[in-house]
Amino acid sequence: MTNPKTDPEATQLADLTFKLLANCQEKEARLAEQYGLTQAEFRCLRLFGTKEISNNKHIAERMNLSPSRLTRIIDGLVKKAYMTREIDSDDRRNMRVTLSKQGTEIVGRLNKSYIGIHKEILDEIDDTQHAPLITAMTHLLSALEKWIAKT
Amino acid sequence: MTNPKTDPEATQLADLTFKLLANCQEKEARLAEQYGLTQAEFRCLRLFGTKEISNNKHIAERMNLSPSRLTRIIDGLVKKAYMTREIDSDDRRNMRVTLSKQGTEIVGRLNKSYIGIHKEILDEIDDTQHAPLITAMTHLLSALEKWIAKT
DNA sequence: TATCGAATTTTGCTCATAGCAAATAATTCA
DNA sequence: TGAATTATTTGCTATGAGCAAAATTCGATA
């Protein structure tokens, strides 16, 4: 194993992810604002996608937030009429959370914008680099997930 | 130009950056906690590096935060004895912010850890993929910065 | 040189974000 | 049935962050 202190690749990667993090945060903040959403609401809607995820707790786990926090985020989305909340008749402890008509509509537009941004970004990069970029980042993501899991 | 609605590369990239963002945030949060720092303090120290950046306002701009917020972040770092703050004799309006001895020491350890994590991540990825990963991500970062600048 | 305007930091206030613990309601199991 | 468990919500509290005003200093100009 080489000396970690002077490993130039690891140093470069560290620098890249640090800067990417800041820039991606900025990107999401701007997009959320365009749609009149808070960042948490944005994340929640995008994570929700079109699939119906049953309960509060499940979404909270996926978003890495406490259930109580999630209650209030969904409060906001219900107030904005993007989501509806009703008692699950199979298990009356659960709240069945679903997208409203306006909800699916905005998620559609929002995903289109989000993808559009990445299309613009890809346009700035040489075509031959697209596939390597995707595979490289897929590897990076899975390695990162592994690192987080083992901590 | 192809149809953005169904562009599979842009869709994949969108998904990847969305997930990477969440995971990188988590990674930074854990590392900051290990060192008894808040995330803002962590970012500030890492951005500061070993170089001496003169004033409050300059750091605030780099960190994309308001000067008043920065004042309090540096308050914390001064309280933890990682930084010192003194009036700039050239322009007495400025506060000259510098790392203390313990500050340089912790920044060194912290950078080493940060790089170490990325070394662990690289270890999970095939050697031949390292260089492509770095170049691809460099392109991604510059394209992303360009997108943000033009918004 | 005296004064007015601009720049830098700090402080007080306010609001958003987020978790914890208690309360409530519903289910499961002994 | 009754005790333990699970899901959600509510009250409280702490932290994160910006805005506006105050204090200090600098610079330019009349």
Short mmCIF file of C-alpha atoms (C1' of nucleotides) in Angstrom, two decimals:
data_model
loop_
_atom_site.label_atom_id
_atom_site.label_comp_id
_atom_site.label_asym_id
_atom_site.label_seq_id
_atom_site.Cartn_x
_atom_site.Cartn_y
_atom_site.Cartn_z
CA MET A 1 0.00 0.00 0.00
CA THR A 2 1.34 3.41 -0.96
CA ASN A 3 1.79 6.27 1.42
CA PRO A 4 -1.58 7.93 1.93
CA LYS A 5 -0.01 11.24 2.82
CA THR A 6 1.23 11.86 -0.68
CA ASP A 7 -1.17 9.85 -2.81
CA PRO A 8 -1.92 12.35 -5.56
CA GLU A 9 -5.02 10.62 -6.89
CA ALA A 10 -6.70 10.47 -3.51
CA THR A 11 -5.79 14.10 -2.90
CA GLN A 12 -7.29 15.16 -6.20
CA LEU A 13 -10.42 13.14 -5.62
CA ALA A 14 -10.81 14.61 -2.14
CA ASP A 15 -10.60 18.07 -3.60
CA LEU A 16 -13.04 17.27 -6.38
CA THR A 17 -15.72 15.82 -4.15
CA PHE A 18 -15.35 18.70 -1.71
CA LYS A 19 -15.96 21.23 -4.46
CA LEU A 20 -18.63 19.15 -6.16
CA LEU A 21 -20.54 18.93 -2.92
CA ALA A 22 -20.64 22.70 -2.55
CA ASN A 23 -21.67 23.20 -6.17
CA CYS A 24 -24.34 20.51 -6.14
CA GLN A 25 -25.84 22.00 -3.02
CA GLU A 26 -25.99 25.34 -4.75
CA LYS A 27 -27.54 23.76 -7.85
CA GLU A 28 -30.29 22.08 -5.82
CA ALA A 29 -30.97 25.20 -3.81
CA ARG A 30 -31.52 27.23 -6.97
CA LEU A 31 -33.76 24.67 -8.57
CA ALA A 32 -35.83 24.29 -5.42
CA GLU A 33 -36.27 28.04 -5.22
CA GLN A 34 -37.45 28.19 -8.84
CA TYR A 35 -40.30 25.89 -7.88
CA GLY A 36 -41.18 27.67 -4.64
CA LEU A 37 -40.02 24.70 -2.59
CA THR A 38 -37.70 24.41 0.37
CA GLN A 39 -34.71 22.18 -0.17
CA ALA A 40 -36.20 19.51 2.07
CA GLU A 41 -39.46 19.59 0.13
CA PHE A 42 -37.52 19.38 -3.10
CA ARG A 43 -35.57 16.37 -1.91
CA CYS A 44 -38.74 14.73 -0.64
CA LEU A 45 -40.62 15.18 -3.89
CA ARG A 46 -37.73 14.04 -6.03
CA LEU A 47 -37.18 11.01 -3.84
CA PHE A 48 -40.85 10.25 -3.92
CA GLY A 49 -40.85 10.22 -7.68
CA THR A 50 -44.07 8.84 -9.07
CA LYS A 51 -44.11 5.81 -6.85
CA GLU A 52 -46.36 5.81 -3.86
CA ILE A 53 -44.34 5.30 -0.70
CA SER A 54 -46.61 4.37 2.14
CA ASN A 55 -45.67 5.90 5.41
CA ASN A 56 -43.97 8.75 7.15
CA LYS A 57 -41.33 6.62 8.81
CA HIS A 58 -40.26 4.96 5.59
CA ILE A 59 -39.70 8.30 3.89
CA ALA A 60 -37.90 9.62 6.95
CA GLU A 61 -35.46 6.72 6.82
CA ARG A 62 -34.83 7.21 3.13
CA MET A 63 -34.22 10.91 3.68
CA ASN A 64 -32.10 10.33 6.75
CA LEU A 65 -34.30 12.54 8.90
CA SER A 66 -36.29 12.03 12.07
CA PRO A 67 -39.96 11.10 11.72
CA SER A 68 -41.01 14.27 13.50
CA ARG A 69 -39.08 16.37 11.02
CA LEU A 70 -40.75 14.51 8.21
CA THR A 71 -44.19 15.19 9.61
CA ARG A 72 -43.55 18.89 9.23
CA ILE A 73 -42.04 18.64 5.77
CA ILE A 74 -45.10 16.77 4.60
CA ASP A 75 -47.26 19.32 6.40
CA GLY A 76 -45.74 21.86 4.03
CA LEU A 77 -46.32 19.75 0.96
CA VAL A 78 -49.91 19.07 1.98
CA LYS A 79 -50.45 22.79 2.56
CA LYS A 80 -49.09 23.43 -0.93
CA ALA A 81 -51.54 20.79 -2.18
CA TYR A 82 -48.84 18.59 -3.68
CA MET A 83 -49.55 15.71 -1.36
CA THR A 84 -52.45 14.14 0.44
CA ARG A 85 -52.33 12.32 3.72
CA GLU A 86 -54.91 9.82 4.87
CA ILE A 87 -55.08 7.08 7.41
CA ASP A 88 -54.06 3.70 6.07
CA SER A 89 -57.09 1.45 6.41
CA ASP A 90 -54.90 -1.67 6.61
CA ASP A 91 -53.02 -0.33 9.61
CA ARG A 92 -54.58 2.72 11.12
CA ARG A 93 -51.33 3.80 12.74
CA ASN A 94 -49.82 4.58 9.36
CA MET A 95 -50.45 7.67 7.35
CA ARG A 96 -50.75 6.86 3.68
CA VAL A 97 -48.93 9.60 1.84
CA THR A 98 -49.58 10.08 -1.87
CA LEU A 99 -48.99 12.66 -4.57
CA SER A 100 -51.96 14.75 -5.59
CA LYS A 101 -52.71 15.58 -9.21
CA GLN A 102 -50.76 18.82 -8.88
CA GLY A 103 -48.08 16.85 -7.10
CA THR A 104 -47.47 14.44 -9.96
CA GLU A 105 -47.56 17.39 -12.30
CA ILE A 106 -44.88 19.32 -10.44
CA VAL A 107 -42.71 16.25 -9.93
CA GLY A 108 -42.83 15.73 -13.67
CA ARG A 109 -41.77 19.30 -14.42
CA LEU A 110 -39.17 19.24 -11.69
CA ASN A 111 -37.57 16.02 -12.89
CA LYS A 112 -37.52 17.39 -16.40
CA SER A 113 -35.70 20.50 -15.19
CA TYR A 114 -33.32 18.50 -13.09
CA ILE A 115 -32.44 16.27 -16.03
CA GLY A 116 -32.27 19.31 -18.30
CA ILE A 117 -29.58 20.84 -16.15
CA HIS A 118 -27.53 17.70 -16.41
CA LYS A 119 -28.08 17.66 -20.13
CA GLU A 120 -26.68 21.20 -20.27
CA ILE A 121 -23.75 20.03 -18.22
CA LEU A 122 -23.13 17.09 -20.54
CA ASP A 123 -23.26 19.45 -23.51
CA GLU A 124 -20.17 21.12 -22.07
CA ILE A 125 -18.31 17.81 -22.06
CA ASP A 126 -16.96 15.98 -25.09
CA ASP A 127 -19.31 13.21 -26.28
CA THR A 128 -16.66 10.53 -25.99
CA GLN A 129 -16.34 11.33 -22.30
CA HIS A 130 -19.99 10.76 -21.41
CA ALA A 131 -19.94 7.00 -20.99
CA PRO A 132 -16.69 6.97 -18.96
CA LEU A 133 -18.07 9.72 -16.75
CA ILE A 134 -21.20 7.74 -15.97
CA THR A 135 -19.37 4.50 -15.22
CA ALA A 136 -16.74 6.28 -13.16
CA MET A 137 -19.34 8.04 -11.09
CA THR A 138 -21.33 4.87 -10.63
CA HIS A 139 -18.22 3.27 -9.19
CA LEU A 140 -17.60 6.26 -7.00
CA LEU A 141 -21.12 6.18 -5.65
CA SER A 142 -21.05 2.51 -4.80
CA ALA A 143 -17.63 2.82 -3.15
CA LEU A 144 -18.89 5.78 -1.15
CA GLU A 145 -22.00 3.91 -0.07
CA LYS A 146 -19.84 1.02 1.03
CA TRP A 147 -17.64 3.37 3.06
CA ILE A 148 -20.64 4.91 4.78
CA ALA A 149 -22.19 1.55 5.52
CA LYS A 150 -19.10 0.26 7.28
CA THR A 151 -18.68 3.33 9.51
CA MET B 1 -29.99 18.28 -30.34
CA THR B 2 -31.66 15.16 -28.97
CA ASN B 3 -34.88 15.11 -27.03
CA PRO B 4 -34.09 16.06 -23.42
CA LYS B 5 -37.11 14.21 -22.07
CA THR B 6 -35.70 10.83 -22.84
CA ASP B 7 -31.95 11.45 -22.82
CA PRO B 8 -30.74 8.43 -20.86
CA GLU B 9 -27.28 9.80 -20.10
CA ALA B 10 -28.61 13.02 -18.61
CA THR B 11 -31.13 11.04 -16.60
CA GLN B 12 -28.45 8.77 -15.23
CA LEU B 13 -26.19 11.68 -14.40
CA ALA B 14 -29.03 13.47 -12.66
CA ASP B 15 -29.64 10.42 -10.55
CA LEU B 16 -25.97 9.97 -9.77
CA THR B 17 -25.35 13.53 -8.64
CA PHE B 18 -28.52 13.48 -6.56
CA LYS B 19 -27.37 10.40 -4.69
CA LEU B 20 -23.74 11.50 -4.53
CA LEU B 21 -24.80 14.76 -2.96
CA ALA B 22 -26.65 13.00 -0.17
CA ASN B 23 -23.78 10.60 0.46
CA CYS B 24 -21.09 13.27 0.41
CA GLN B 25 -23.05 15.32 2.90
CA GLU B 26 -23.25 12.31 5.14
CA LYS B 27 -19.52 11.66 4.73
CA GLU B 28 -18.61 15.23 5.69
CA ALA B 29 -20.97 15.23 8.61
CA ARG B 30 -19.37 12.11 10.06
CA LEU B 31 -15.86 13.36 9.59
CA ALA B 32 -16.66 16.73 11.15
CA GLU B 33 -18.20 15.00 14.13
CA GLN B 34 -15.08 12.86 14.61
CA TYR B 35 -13.11 16.05 15.08
CA GLY B 36 -15.60 17.76 17.35
CA LEU B 37 -16.39 20.35 14.70
CA THR B 38 -19.64 21.61 13.26
CA GLN B 39 -20.01 21.15 9.52
CA ALA B 40 -19.54 24.84 8.95
CA GLU B 41 -16.36 24.84 11.02
CA PHE B 42 -15.14 21.84 9.11
CA ARG B 43 -15.76 23.49 5.78
CA CYS B 44 -14.14 26.67 6.98
CA LEU B 45 -11.00 24.94 8.18
CA ARG B 46 -10.68 22.80 5.10
CA LEU B 47 -11.19 25.78 2.84
CA PHE B 48 -8.72 27.78 4.84
CA GLY B 49 -6.07 25.11 4.39
CA THR B 50 -2.67 26.27 5.47
CA LYS B 51 -2.85 29.54 3.60
CA GLU B 52 -3.65 32.65 5.52
CA ILE B 53 -6.76 34.30 4.13
CA SER B 54 -6.99 37.83 5.37
CA ASN B 55 -10.44 38.93 6.28
CA ASN B 56 -13.88 37.84 7.36
CA LYS B 57 -15.62 39.06 4.24
CA HIS B 58 -13.30 37.23 1.91
CA ILE B 59 -13.88 33.92 3.67
CA ALA B 60 -17.62 34.57 3.75
CA GLU B 61 -17.66 35.02 -0.02
CA ARG B 62 -15.68 31.85 -0.58
CA MET B 63 -18.03 29.92 1.67
CA ASN B 64 -21.12 31.50 0.18
CA LEU B 65 -22.30 32.76 3.56
CA SER B 66 -23.13 36.17 4.97
CA PRO B 67 -20.37 38.04 6.83
CA SER B 68 -22.39 38.00 10.02
CA ARG B 69 -22.70 34.24 9.88
CA LEU B 70 -18.98 33.99 9.34
CA THR B 71 -18.27 36.10 12.38
CA ARG B 72 -19.99 33.50 14.52
CA ILE B 73 -18.36 30.54 12.86
CA ILE B 74 -14.98 32.06 13.49
CA ASP B 75 -16.10 32.87 17.04
CA GLY B 76 -16.44 29.13 17.50
CA LEU B 77 -13.05 28.36 16.00
CA VAL B 78 -11.42 31.03 18.15
CA LYS B 79 -13.13 29.61 21.23
CA LYS B 80 -11.76 26.19 20.30
CA ALA B 81 -8.34 27.83 19.95
CA TYR B 82 -7.90 26.80 16.33
CA MET B 83 -7.83 30.36 15.07
CA THR B 84 -6.73 33.77 16.20
CA ARG B 85 -8.28 37.06 15.25
CA GLU B 86 -6.49 40.39 15.39
CA ILE B 87 -6.99 43.81 13.90
CA ASP B 88 -5.19 44.28 10.59
CA SER B 89 -2.72 47.13 11.13
CA ASP B 90 -2.79 48.04 7.43
CA ASP B 91 -6.52 48.59 7.48
CA ARG B 92 -7.97 48.63 10.94
CA ARG B 93 -11.43 47.76 9.63
CA ASN B 94 -10.25 44.28 8.71
CA MET B 95 -9.86 41.41 11.11
CA ARG B 96 -6.78 39.40 10.26
CA VAL B 97 -7.76 35.74 10.71
CA THR B 98 -5.02 33.13 11.05
CA LEU B 99 -4.63 29.52 12.12
CA SER B 100 -3.13 28.94 15.54
CA LYS B 101 -0.54 26.24 16.20
CA GLN B 102 -3.31 23.83 17.18
CA GLY B 103 -5.22 25.03 14.15
CA THR B 104 -2.52 24.05 11.67
CA GLU B 105 -2.13 20.79 13.52
CA ILE B 106 -5.81 19.87 13.28
CA VAL B 107 -6.08 20.99 9.66
CA GLY B 108 -3.18 18.66 8.89
CA ARG B 109 -4.82 15.70 10.60
CA LEU B 110 -8.17 16.54 9.10
CA ASN B 111 -6.86 16.76 5.57
CA LYS B 112 -5.04 13.50 6.07
CA SER B 113 -8.28 11.82 7.16
CA TYR B 114 -10.22 13.39 4.35
CA ILE B 115 -7.72 12.18 1.80
CA GLY B 116 -7.57 8.80 3.53
CA ILE B 117 -11.27 8.29 3.01
CA HIS B 118 -10.89 8.96 -0.66
CA LYS B 119 -7.98 6.59 -0.79
CA GLU B 120 -10.21 3.91 0.72
CA ILE B 121 -12.82 4.72 -1.88
CA LEU B 122 -10.27 4.47 -4.69
CA ASP B 123 -9.15 1.12 -3.31
CA GLU B 124 -12.64 -0.15 -4.09
CA ILE B 125 -12.27 0.88 -7.72
CA ASP B 126 -10.14 -0.83 -10.34
CA ASP B 127 -6.77 0.88 -10.83
CA THR B 128 -7.32 1.43 -14.52
CA GLN B 129 -10.42 3.45 -13.70
CA HIS B 130 -8.68 5.98 -11.46
CA ALA B 131 -7.38 8.35 -14.11
CA PRO B 132 -10.63 8.36 -16.13
CA LEU B 133 -12.56 9.01 -12.93
CA ILE B 134 -10.45 12.04 -12.07
CA THR B 135 -10.61 13.56 -15.53
CA ALA B 136 -14.32 12.89 -15.84
CA MET B 137 -15.05 14.50 -12.52
CA THR B 138 -12.86 17.45 -13.33
CA HIS B 139 -14.92 18.02 -16.44
CA LEU B 140 -18.12 17.62 -14.47
CA LEU B 141 -17.01 20.16 -11.91
CA SER B 142 -16.03 22.78 -14.45
CA ALA B 143 -19.26 22.27 -16.39
CA LEU B 144 -21.24 22.59 -13.19
CA GLU B 145 -19.40 25.75 -12.21
CA LYS B 146 -20.13 27.20 -15.62
CA TRP B 147 -23.82 26.36 -15.23
CA ILE B 148 -23.97 28.04 -11.85
CA ALA B 149 -22.12 31.11 -13.05
CA LYS B 150 -24.55 31.70 -15.91
CA THR B 151 -27.68 31.39 -13.77
"C1'" DT C 1 -8.30 69.60 7.22
"C1'" DA C 2 -12.93 68.63 8.27
"C1'" DT C 3 -16.59 66.15 6.70
"C1'" DC C 4 -19.30 62.92 4.18
"C1'" DG C 5 -19.76 58.55 2.05
"C1'" DA C 6 -18.22 53.81 1.67
"C1'" DA C 7 -16.37 49.50 3.63
"C1'" DT C 8 -15.76 45.95 7.44
"C1'" DT C 9 -17.10 43.77 11.28
"C1'" DT C 10 -20.10 42.86 15.03
"C1'" DT C 11 -24.61 42.58 17.59
"C1'" DG C 12 -29.62 42.06 18.08
"C1'" DC C 13 -33.44 40.19 16.14
"C1'" DT C 14 -36.05 36.87 13.61
"C1'" DC C 15 -37.00 32.74 11.07
"C1'" DA C 16 -36.08 28.06 9.25
"C1'" DT C 17 -34.17 23.53 10.16
"C1'" DA C 18 -33.90 19.55 12.94
"C1'" DG C 19 -33.99 16.37 16.85
"C1'" DC C 20 -35.71 14.61 21.41
"C1'" DA C 21 -39.13 13.30 24.49
"C1'" DA C 22 -43.82 12.93 25.78
"C1'" DA C 23 -48.53 12.13 24.30
"C1'" DT C 24 -51.79 9.70 21.46
"C1'" DA C 25 -53.60 6.01 18.83
"C1'" DA C 26 -53.50 1.45 16.97
"C1'" DT C 27 -51.65 -3.16 16.64
"C1'" DT C 28 -49.74 -7.57 18.29
"C1'" DC C 29 -48.97 -11.11 21.29
"C1'" DA C 30 -48.85 -13.65 25.67
"C1'" DT D 1 -57.88 -8.83 28.40
"C1'" DG D 2 -53.77 -6.33 29.14
"C1'" DA D 3 -48.90 -5.37 28.34
"C1'" DA D 4 -45.56 -4.27 25.11
"C1'" DT D 5 -44.62 -2.37 20.63
"C1'" DT D 6 -45.08 0.72 16.64
"C1'" DA D 7 -46.35 5.12 13.98
"C1'" DT D 8 -47.37 9.65 14.15
"C1'" DT D 9 -47.84 14.07 16.01
"C1'" DT D 10 -46.94 18.03 19.24
"C1'" DG D 11 -44.18 20.88 22.43
"C1'" DC D 12 -39.86 22.28 23.46
"C1'" DT D 13 -35.19 23.42 22.51
"C1'" DA D 14 -30.85 24.12 20.02
"C1'" DT D 15 -28.50 25.29 15.96
"C1'" DG D 16 -27.96 27.52 11.42
"C1'" DA D 17 -28.40 31.60 8.75
"C1'" DG D 18 -29.63 36.23 7.05
"C1'" DC D 19 -31.01 41.21 7.59
"C1'" DA D 20 -30.61 45.60 9.42
"C1'" DA D 21 -28.57 48.74 12.50
"C1'" DA D 22 -24.49 50.25 15.12
"C1'" DA D 23 -19.58 51.09 15.61
"C1'" DT D 24 -15.25 51.85 13.66
"C1'" DT D 25 -12.14 53.12 10.09
"C1'" DC D 26 -10.73 54.63 5.66
"C1'" DG D 27 -10.69 57.67 1.56
"C1'" DA D 28 -11.85 61.42 -1.16
"C1'" DT D 29 -13.27 65.94 -1.91
"C1'" DA D 30 -14.57 70.51 -1.05
#
